[in-house]
Short mmCIF file of C-alpha atoms in Angstrom, two decimals:
data_model
loop_
_atom_site.label_atom_id
_atom_site.label_comp_id
_atom_site.label_asym_id
_atom_site.label_seq_id
_atom_site.Cartn_x
_atom_site.Cartn_y
_atom_site.Cartn_z
CA GLY K 4 4.33 10.29 -13.60
CA ILE K 5 1.39 7.92 -13.78
CA GLN K 6 -1.93 9.26 -12.54
CA VAL K 7 -4.50 7.01 -10.90
CA GLU K 8 -8.13 8.03 -10.55
CA GLN K 9 -10.76 6.08 -8.66
CA SER K 10 -14.50 6.47 -8.75
CA PRO K 11 -16.80 6.95 -7.05
CA PRO K 12 -15.05 8.60 -4.09
CA ASP K 13 -17.82 7.53 -1.72
CA LEU K 14 -20.44 4.82 -1.89
CA ILE K 15 -23.23 3.83 0.48
CA LEU K 16 -24.96 0.48 0.00
CA GLN K 17 -27.61 -1.58 1.68
CA GLU K 18 -26.48 -5.03 2.69
CA GLY K 19 -27.00 -7.44 -0.18
CA ALA K 20 -26.51 -4.87 -2.94
CA ASN K 21 -23.91 -5.12 -5.70
CA SER K 22 -21.42 -2.45 -6.69
CA THR K 23 -18.70 -1.63 -9.20
CA LEU K 24 -15.63 0.43 -8.38
CA ARG K 25 -13.49 1.86 -11.14
CA CYS K 26 -9.80 2.67 -11.46
CA ASN K 27 -8.42 4.63 -14.43
CA PHE K 28 -4.71 5.03 -15.00
CA SER K 29 -2.85 7.29 -17.36
CA ASP K 30 -0.13 5.03 -18.78
CA SER K 31 0.70 1.40 -19.34
CA VAL K 32 1.62 -0.39 -16.14
CA ASN K 33 3.36 -3.62 -15.15
CA ASN K 34 1.39 -4.20 -11.98
CA LEU K 35 -2.07 -3.41 -10.68
CA GLN K 36 -3.35 -4.33 -7.26
CA TRP K 37 -6.62 -3.80 -5.44
CA PHE K 38 -6.58 -3.40 -1.65
CA HIS K 39 -9.17 -3.12 1.07
CA GLN K 40 -8.20 -0.91 4.01
CA ASN K 41 -10.10 -2.06 7.07
CA PRO K 42 -11.16 0.19 9.96
CA TRP K 43 -7.90 -0.60 11.78
CA GLY K 44 -5.89 0.77 8.87
CA GLN K 45 -4.56 -2.54 7.59
CA LEU K 46 -4.18 -2.99 3.85
CA ILE K 47 -5.63 -6.29 2.72
CA ASN K 48 -4.51 -7.60 -0.67
CA LEU K 49 -7.54 -8.37 -2.82
CA PHE K 50 -6.15 -8.92 -6.30
CA TYR K 51 -2.98 -8.70 -8.32
CA ILE K 52 -4.44 -8.08 -11.75
CA PRO K 53 -2.34 -6.28 -14.40
CA SER K 54 -4.69 -7.74 -17.03
CA GLY K 55 -7.61 -10.14 -17.34
CA THR K 56 -10.27 -11.20 -14.87
CA LYS K 57 -10.08 -12.86 -11.47
CA GLN K 58 -12.68 -13.90 -8.96
CA ASN K 59 -12.51 -14.61 -5.25
CA ARG K 60 -15.83 -15.49 -3.64
CA ARG K 61 -18.02 -12.36 -3.79
CA LEU K 62 -15.30 -10.19 -5.30
CA SER K 63 -14.10 -10.09 -8.85
CA ALA K 64 -11.83 -7.77 -10.79
CA THR K 65 -11.22 -7.05 -14.44
CA THR K 66 -8.39 -5.04 -15.91
CA VAL K 67 -8.41 -3.90 -19.54
CA ALA K 68 -4.80 -2.83 -19.86
CA THR K 69 -5.15 -1.52 -23.43
CA GLU K 70 -7.86 0.88 -22.29
CA ARG K 71 -6.15 1.68 -18.98
CA TYR K 72 -8.84 0.84 -16.51
CA SER K 73 -9.72 -1.76 -13.93
CA LEU K 74 -13.02 -2.61 -12.27
CA LEU K 75 -13.68 -4.19 -8.90
CA TYR K 76 -17.07 -5.87 -8.46
CA ILE K 77 -18.54 -6.54 -5.06
CA SER K 78 -21.60 -8.75 -5.05
CA SER K 79 -24.06 -9.37 -2.21
CA SER K 80 -22.28 -6.80 -0.05
CA GLN K 81 -21.92 -7.35 3.70
CA THR K 82 -21.27 -4.87 6.50
CA THR K 83 -17.76 -6.28 6.81
CA ASP K 84 -17.05 -5.01 3.28
CA SER K 85 -17.06 -1.46 4.64
CA GLY K 86 -13.81 0.44 4.42
CA VAL K 87 -11.70 2.08 1.76
CA TYR K 88 -10.81 0.31 -1.49
CA PHE K 89 -7.58 1.35 -3.13
CA CYS K 90 -6.26 0.70 -6.59
CA ALA K 91 -2.47 0.88 -6.95
CA VAL K 92 -0.55 0.59 -10.20
CA GLY K 93 3.07 -0.32 -10.78
CA ASP K 94 5.44 2.31 -12.11
CA ASN K 95 8.78 0.60 -12.41
CA ARG K 96 9.55 -0.48 -8.83
CA LYS K 97 6.88 1.41 -6.96
CA LEU K 98 3.12 1.46 -6.60
CA ILE K 99 1.21 4.65 -7.38
CA TRP K 100 -2.04 4.84 -5.46
CA GLY K 101 -5.44 6.30 -6.12
CA LEU K 102 -7.39 8.27 -3.54
CA GLY K 103 -9.64 5.30 -2.88
CA THR K 104 -13.36 4.62 -2.75
CA SER K 105 -14.85 4.82 0.72
CA LEU K 106 -17.58 2.18 1.01
CA ALA K 107 -20.17 2.00 3.77
CA VAL K 108 -22.50 -1.01 3.82
CA ASN K 109 -25.52 -0.52 6.03
CA PRO K 110 -27.40 -3.43 7.63
CA GLU X 21 0.76 -18.33 4.99
CA PRO X 22 3.86 -16.12 5.35
CA GLU X 23 3.23 -12.50 6.30
CA VAL X 24 5.11 -9.25 6.52
CA THR X 25 5.35 -8.15 10.13
CA GLN X 26 6.04 -4.69 11.54
CA THR X 27 6.98 -3.38 14.97
CA PRO X 28 5.94 -1.41 16.87
CA SER X 29 2.27 -1.17 15.94
CA HIS X 30 2.10 2.33 17.46
CA GLN X 31 4.79 4.83 18.38
CA VAL X 32 4.51 8.23 19.99
CA THR X 33 7.57 10.47 19.95
CA GLN X 34 8.59 14.03 20.55
CA MET X 35 9.51 16.31 17.67
CA GLY X 36 13.22 16.13 16.95
CA GLN X 37 13.63 12.59 18.24
CA GLU X 38 14.91 9.69 16.16
CA VAL X 39 12.63 6.75 15.45
CA ILE X 40 13.32 3.36 13.94
CA LEU X 41 10.50 1.39 12.40
CA ARG X 42 11.10 -2.29 11.94
CA CYS X 43 9.83 -4.76 9.38
CA VAL X 44 10.38 -8.46 8.77
CA PRO X 45 9.61 -9.14 5.08
CA ILE X 46 8.54 -12.51 3.74
CA SER X 47 11.61 -14.71 3.81
CA ASN X 48 12.15 -15.50 0.12
CA HIS X 49 11.36 -11.99 -1.11
CA LEU X 50 14.05 -9.84 -2.66
CA TYR X 51 12.36 -6.45 -3.05
CA PHE X 52 11.46 -4.29 -0.08
CA TYR X 53 9.46 -1.07 0.16
CA TRP X 54 8.31 1.59 2.57
CA TYR X 55 5.13 3.60 2.04
CA ARG X 56 3.34 6.06 4.25
CA GLN X 57 -0.24 7.25 4.61
CA ILE X 58 -1.05 10.51 6.34
CA LEU X 59 -4.42 10.27 8.07
CA GLY X 60 -7.27 10.53 5.59
CA GLN X 61 -4.99 10.67 2.57
CA LYS X 62 -3.73 8.23 -0.03
CA VAL X 63 -0.78 5.92 0.36
CA GLU X 64 2.53 7.39 -0.86
CA PHE X 65 5.68 5.61 -1.96
CA LEU X 66 8.83 6.39 0.03
CA VAL X 67 11.58 4.03 -1.06
CA SER X 68 12.36 0.69 -2.68
CA PHE X 69 15.33 -1.49 -1.76
CA TYR X 70 16.95 -4.34 -3.65
CA ASN X 71 20.29 -6.11 -3.42
CA ASN X 72 21.26 -4.12 -0.33
CA GLU X 73 20.79 -0.72 -1.89
CA ILE X 74 18.10 1.82 -2.59
CA SER X 75 16.70 1.31 -6.08
CA GLU X 76 14.27 4.23 -6.09
CA LYS X 77 13.14 6.92 -3.69
CA SER X 78 10.50 9.64 -3.73
CA GLU X 79 10.83 13.36 -3.02
CA ILE X 80 9.48 12.68 0.47
CA PHE X 81 12.50 10.48 1.26
CA ASP X 82 14.94 13.24 2.09
CA ASP X 83 18.14 13.21 4.16
CA GLN X 84 16.15 12.69 7.35
CA PHE X 85 15.19 9.22 6.20
CA SER X 86 17.33 6.12 5.82
CA VAL X 87 16.76 2.43 5.32
CA GLU X 88 18.83 -0.54 6.27
CA ARG X 89 18.75 -4.30 6.09
CA PRO X 90 21.00 -5.02 9.06
CA ASP X 91 20.69 -8.80 8.87
CA GLY X 92 19.04 -11.44 6.74
CA SER X 93 15.55 -10.83 8.07
CA ASN X 94 14.97 -7.23 9.22
CA PHE X 95 14.36 -4.12 7.14
CA THR X 96 14.30 -0.81 8.98
CA LEU X 97 13.24 2.76 8.30
CA LYS X 98 14.93 5.43 10.39
CA ILE X 99 13.75 9.00 10.71
CA ARG X 100 16.60 11.00 12.23
CA SER X 101 14.82 14.08 13.55
CA THR X 102 11.07 13.72 13.44
CA LYS X 103 8.77 16.57 12.45
CA LEU X 104 5.09 17.00 13.19
CA GLU X 105 4.30 16.28 9.54
CA ASP X 106 5.96 12.84 9.79
CA SER X 107 2.90 11.67 11.74
CA ALA X 108 1.42 8.94 9.57
CA MET X 109 0.91 5.23 9.14
CA TYR X 110 4.07 3.64 7.75
CA PHE X 111 3.72 0.45 5.74
CA CYS X 112 6.46 -1.99 4.83
CA ALA X 113 6.00 -4.24 1.81
CA SER X 114 7.95 -6.98 0.11
CA GLY X 115 7.82 -8.89 -3.16
CA ARG X 116 9.64 -11.69 -4.96
CA ASP X 117 9.95 -9.66 -8.11
CA SER X 118 9.60 -5.98 -8.87
CA GLN X 119 6.65 -6.66 -11.17
CA GLU X 120 4.74 -9.07 -8.97
CA THR X 121 2.45 -8.66 -6.01
CA GLN X 122 3.67 -6.48 -3.17
CA TYR X 123 2.63 -7.85 0.21
CA PHE X 124 2.01 -5.30 2.93
CA GLY X 125 2.57 -5.41 6.65
CA PRO X 126 -0.03 -4.17 9.15
CA GLY X 127 1.67 -0.79 9.50
CA THR X 128 3.19 1.32 12.27
CA ARG X 129 1.15 4.31 13.35
CA LEU X 130 3.61 7.11 14.20
CA LEU X 131 2.50 10.18 16.12
CA VAL X 132 4.94 13.07 16.50
CA LEU X 133 4.09 15.56 19.25
#
């Protein structure tokens, strides 16, 4: 099956810093989503991005499908950005998830 | 904006008991999913459901699990005889198409004692 690897596993930032999270996947996919899991455990949809680039306020994502990776950029980080960021890729009718990047943003 | 809803938000049960987790997907969606996340681990796929039948299921989804869409709005996951290792957060998701965005509910945190 498809393997999904995320890096780094953990990240600590000072408020205001920028960061890049990476997701590598082992095969071509028909879906790729980025999620933020907040401290209450809820999964917040960030991007649906099987290819190309999208931006939403301080977040942007780029997926290079031919090279099997996706990047999530967080700019001017805030303490509310803390949590776990998951990449999930589509394998037929299911999402395969990475282990996530645990982000802590300190004031 | 339409949302996927799940009830209950938390459930505590005794080992061996049956539990039913309920989900109301977004109304015009046709594809429905259950995932689970054991504490501190990654999210795992359980089952997908389309056109009133299971379209795919994982190894985790054994005979103790079943899904049902009893009416036009609800989508349920039943665990017949819970085990300690079933303790997890269970997420329901829905989508218009199998290759489009899956929208997730807030989850049900299940604790089996």
